[in-house]
Each structure stands twice: as structure tokens, then as C-alpha cells.
C-alpha positions as MATLAB code, in Angstrom:
seq = 'MNEQNNVIRKQPKHTFPKKKVLCLVSNAAQLHGMEVGFFAEEMTRPFFDFINAGYDVDVASPRGGKVVFDGHSNPENPKGAYPNDLISIGFVHHATFGKWMENTLPISNINVAGYDAVCVSGGGAPLINFKDDLELHKLIADFYEAGKITCLICHGTSLLLWTKLSDGALLADGKTWTGFADSEENMINEMFGMTVNDYTIETEARKNPNTNFEVAGPLEPFAIRDGRLITAQQQHSSFLASQLVIEALSE';
ca = [
       0.000    0.000    0.000;
       1.304    3.426   -0.952;
       1.214    5.536    2.223;
       1.393    8.664    0.058;
      -2.265    8.033   -0.809;
      -3.154    8.665    2.853;
      -1.698   12.183    2.914;
      -4.297   14.946    3.130;
      -3.371   18.557    2.524;
      -5.520   21.611    3.186;
      -4.748   25.226    2.509;
      -7.821   27.353    3.222;
      -7.979   31.077    2.745;
      -6.686   33.148    5.641;
      -7.035   36.639    4.206;
     -10.397   38.129    3.333;
     -11.722   41.467    2.048;
     -12.192   43.996    4.862;
     -15.824   44.023    6.025;
     -17.933   45.205    8.949;
     -20.545   42.986   10.616;
     -23.207   43.728   13.202;
     -23.814   40.949   15.737;
     -27.303   41.470   17.161;
     -28.585   39.863   20.372;
     -31.735   40.141   22.444;
     -32.016   42.074   25.666;
     -33.011   39.993   28.679;
     -36.593   38.882   29.266;
     -38.597   36.950   31.841;
     -39.719   33.429   30.952;
     -41.673   31.474   33.568;
     -40.100   33.576   36.287;
     -36.548   33.087   35.000;
     -34.289   35.636   33.347;
     -33.377   34.580   29.829;
     -31.112   36.261   27.323;
     -29.281   35.060   24.230;
     -27.507   31.776   23.590;
     -23.808   32.413   24.237;
     -22.246   30.422   21.391;
     -24.687   31.763   18.829;
     -23.063   35.184   19.152;
     -19.525   34.436   20.334;
     -18.675   31.771   17.741;
     -19.641   33.904   14.727;
     -17.968   36.899   16.420;
     -14.760   34.863   16.806;
     -14.878   33.735   13.175;
     -15.534   37.275   11.927;
     -12.658   38.689   13.978;
     -10.349   35.984   12.641;
     -11.400   36.928    9.118;
     -10.200   40.467    9.857;
     -13.657   42.013   10.016;
     -14.709   44.888   12.232;
     -17.555   43.728   14.467;
     -20.054   45.582   16.639;
     -22.521   44.084   19.120;
     -26.001   45.605   19.387;
     -29.334   44.855   21.014;
     -32.775   46.360   20.463;
     -32.653   48.569   23.564;
     -28.889   48.726   23.951;
     -27.131   48.499   27.285;
     -26.583   45.325   29.274;
     -27.226   41.887   27.804;
     -26.854   38.430   29.345;
     -26.202   34.870   28.295;
     -28.966   32.336   28.822;
     -28.084   30.505   32.020;
     -28.293   27.190   30.176;
     -25.652   28.321   27.677;
     -23.413   30.264   30.077;
     -20.196   28.236   30.375;
     -19.487   29.761   33.778;
     -22.846   28.709   35.203;
     -22.204   25.566   37.314;
     -25.661   24.319   36.322;
     -25.199   25.148   32.625;
     -24.764   22.599   29.852;
     -21.741   24.061   28.043;
     -18.786   24.306   30.476;
     -16.312   23.760   27.630;
     -17.434   26.720   25.533;
     -13.986   28.288   25.608;
     -14.873   30.935   23.037;
     -17.660   32.389   25.190;
     -15.422   32.285   28.272;
     -12.743   34.112   26.313;
     -15.215   36.703   25.089;
     -16.511   37.717   28.518;
     -12.996   37.906   29.973;
     -11.507   39.829   27.050;
     -10.351   43.281   28.131;
     -12.386   44.993   25.396;
     -15.086   42.616   24.209;
     -16.298   41.589   27.660;
     -17.241   45.179   28.459;
     -19.659   45.196   25.513;
     -21.939   42.855   27.441;
     -22.598   45.777   29.805;
     -23.156   48.381   27.119;
     -24.312   47.135   23.717;
     -25.299   49.579   20.999;
     -29.044   50.261   20.686;
     -30.458   49.557   17.248;
     -31.632   53.180   17.076;
     -27.953   54.103   16.652;
     -27.312   51.661   13.813;
     -26.654   53.010   10.319;
     -27.249   50.096    7.967;
     -25.037   51.699    5.323;
     -22.048   51.276    7.630;
     -22.253   47.483    7.658;
     -21.870   44.650    5.179;
     -23.852   42.051    7.138;
     -25.964   41.453   10.220;
     -25.887   38.256   12.287;
     -28.731   37.693   14.775;
     -28.367   35.236   17.660;
     -31.110   33.170   19.240;
     -31.690   32.072   22.806;
     -34.531   32.240   25.288;
     -35.435   35.907   24.907;
     -36.024   36.405   21.150;
     -39.418   34.657   21.047;
     -40.527   37.077   23.763;
     -38.797   40.307   22.740;
     -38.626   40.130   18.956;
     -42.258   39.425   18.080;
     -43.697   42.904   18.554;
     -40.510   44.933   18.009;
     -41.433   46.743   14.813;
     -38.239   48.821   14.912;
     -36.204   45.619   14.903;
     -38.295   44.134   12.088;
     -37.640   47.266   10.027;
     -33.908   47.122   10.736;
     -33.688   43.555    9.446;
     -35.737   44.471    6.380;
     -33.502   47.494    5.803;
     -30.378   45.332    5.937;
     -31.838   42.890    3.450;
     -33.221   45.482    1.053;
     -29.916   47.383    1.134;
     -28.252   44.305   -0.339;
     -26.561   43.275    2.911;
     -26.000   39.688    4.018;
     -28.684   38.870    6.584;
     -27.914   35.955    8.920;
     -30.268   34.574   11.582;
     -29.433   31.742   13.991;
     -31.733   29.433   15.981;
     -34.531   31.426   17.685;
     -33.169   34.531   15.959;
     -34.821   33.154   12.823;
     -38.179   33.939   14.445;
     -37.772   37.374   12.858;
     -38.694   35.775    9.546;
     -42.172   35.121   10.933;
     -42.872   38.866   11.126;
     -40.337   40.946    9.172;
     -41.964   42.646    6.188;
     -40.227   44.341    3.287;
     -41.124   47.806    2.048;
     -43.715   46.343   -0.352;
     -45.534   44.671    2.545;
     -44.453   41.128    1.702;
     -42.806   38.960    4.336;
     -39.050   38.671    3.895;
     -39.541   34.890    4.203;
     -41.866   34.716    1.200;
     -40.221   32.788   -1.605;
     -37.262   31.864    0.604;
     -35.878   28.538    1.806;
     -34.742   28.732    5.406;
     -34.320   26.912    8.696;
     -34.607   27.600   12.405;
     -35.089   25.919   15.752;
     -37.065   22.750   15.094;
     -40.161   21.481   16.860;
     -38.218   18.306   17.690;
     -35.733   20.468   19.562;
     -38.500   22.408   21.305;
     -39.847   19.054   22.493;
     -36.438   18.211   23.951;
     -36.440   21.487   25.890;
     -39.970   20.834   27.151;
     -38.929   17.400   28.394;
     -35.836   18.847   30.043;
     -37.826   21.433   32.003;
     -40.942   19.310   32.472;
     -43.197   21.960   30.970;
     -44.121   23.711   27.722;
     -41.425   26.373   27.675;
     -42.491   28.525   24.701;
     -46.013   29.604   23.811;
     -45.355   29.028   20.103;
     -42.626   27.509   17.942;
     -40.832   28.741   14.858;
     -41.371   25.582   12.827;
     -45.103   25.383   13.502;
     -45.616   29.058   12.687;
     -43.394   28.933    9.591;
     -45.349   26.012    8.164;
     -48.502   28.116    8.290;
     -47.005   30.335    5.570;
     -47.741   28.735    2.165;
     -45.297   31.095    0.451;
     -42.153   29.990    2.255;
     -40.062   26.800    2.414;
     -38.974   25.856    5.946;
     -36.536   22.956    6.339;
     -34.888   21.275    9.315;
     -32.364   18.516    9.897;
     -32.532   16.069   12.778;
     -32.606   17.427   16.332;
     -29.325   19.102   17.323;
     -27.698   18.258   13.977;
     -25.633   21.070   12.406;
     -27.648   22.561    9.565;
     -27.616   25.894    7.784;
     -29.052   27.274    4.557;
     -28.040   30.125    2.304;
     -30.725   31.472   -0.010;
     -29.209   34.443   -1.789;
     -28.462   37.130    0.808;
     -30.412   35.265    3.511;
     -28.500   32.833    5.748;
     -30.208   30.808    8.471;
     -28.951   28.213   10.949;
     -31.011   25.672   12.879;
     -29.498   25.926   16.385;
     -26.316   26.475   18.395;
     -24.527   23.528   16.786;
     -24.971   25.318   13.460;
     -23.392   28.637   14.489;
     -20.072   27.839   12.828;
     -21.866   26.944    9.600;
     -23.666   30.283    9.666;
     -20.450   32.263   10.066;
     -18.760   30.248    7.321;
     -21.607   31.042    4.944;
     -21.452   34.731    5.856;
     -17.709   34.866    5.221;
     -18.124   33.032    1.921;
     -20.898   35.421    0.846;
     -18.848   38.485    1.790;
     -15.892   37.129   -0.185;
     -17.795   36.949   -3.464;
];
């Protein structure tokens, strides 16, 4: 056997065009008497990938100010499920980036023209905070209609249930996309012994006859790019989302 046939070589790109990305997370909310925020990895992993690509990155939230990780996703929470999320630990202890958790930009200060892409994280709070936030819906529509890459991860994809373009059509109409699956919602319900969310993205998306919602198996990495729209199913898909954003911004 020729051992040379077993040699694998990879030489990926390590320099990319200079871009600026907005990472957008939810402010905290109350869910069944618990404080919920955004899923740590769904912001910090794309942030890490964007920084490594040489991009400038800002972190914003609808109201600005302090934001928090979901306790379940907080690697420094002894009762959390992700103690080995080294990227999120590094983010909060970084001399510069960690301070942003205390003082995110409000979306009212965001100039869409100054960015090349937006990346929205999920977590426990978006289903509560995003639904009736018309200013946020308009911001996402503005990013998309300005020709910017628009990326939504996990429960952040709930924005596609409500965001309307300037012609009144839903941004999701005619699009193929993914988001947190009902099978995954069922896993959360079993974990907490209760129905955690009043509604689910998959069930609501399937009520729209003009859109194509797809999911992979529960907790399997899965992401979709449909033109300028990039969506990822859950936290295990965050790295796929950032890869697709970087690829799109390199075209």
C-alpha cells in the first residue's frame, strides 16, 4: 500500500476582504419567572470567526445596554450545559469585548449603510422580545433590502415570521430557510418538564404557504443560504452560519 495516498493537505484562505458585521442579540426577558437572554455560542462563535477573518464587528441589542447569556448556555454557570465553551469564556474575559456585554449599541444608533452584514443570535429571549418589536423588524428588512447579508441563527430566525419588506411582503416569502425545530422544542420541554415557549418557529413557519422551511434532525448542524439570507437551525450550526457569511462576503 502506498502511504502517500493517505496524505491529506488543506490550505484554506486566511485573508479576506475587509468588512464590517453587526452581531445582534436580544435584551433579557422573563420566561416562567426566569431571566433569559441570548444563547452564548450563537453570538460568540460567529464573532470569533468574523474577527479571525479580519472584520470589524459591533454588538447591538434592540434597547442597547446590558445583555446576558442564557443561564443554560453560560459556560461559567455551574448548572449550565456548556462548560467547555472556551470561546464564550474568552469573550466575557476579554479586556475589550467583555465590556460590551454591559453596554451594547441600541439599534436606534445603527446606520445600515455602515455594515456589510448582520448576524442575529437566538436564545430564550427572542421569542418574547422580537415578536412585537417593529423597529427591529424594520432594521432587518432594511439590511436585506440594502443588499446586505442577513444571517439569523436558531430562535433569531423567528424574525422571519414577522419581518416585512417595504412592499408589505414577508421577507420569508419565496425563501428557503431553517430555524429551531419542533423536535428540539420538544427536547427542551422534556428537560424542564413543561411547555417552555407559547409558540414555535417551525409550527408558525409552516402556516405560511409562500415559504419553504426545512430542518435537519434534532441538534444536527444545519444551515441554509438562499441568496443574501442565511439561516442556521441551532447552536450547533453557528459555525456553519459564520462560514456562509464569510463566503458570501468574499464573493
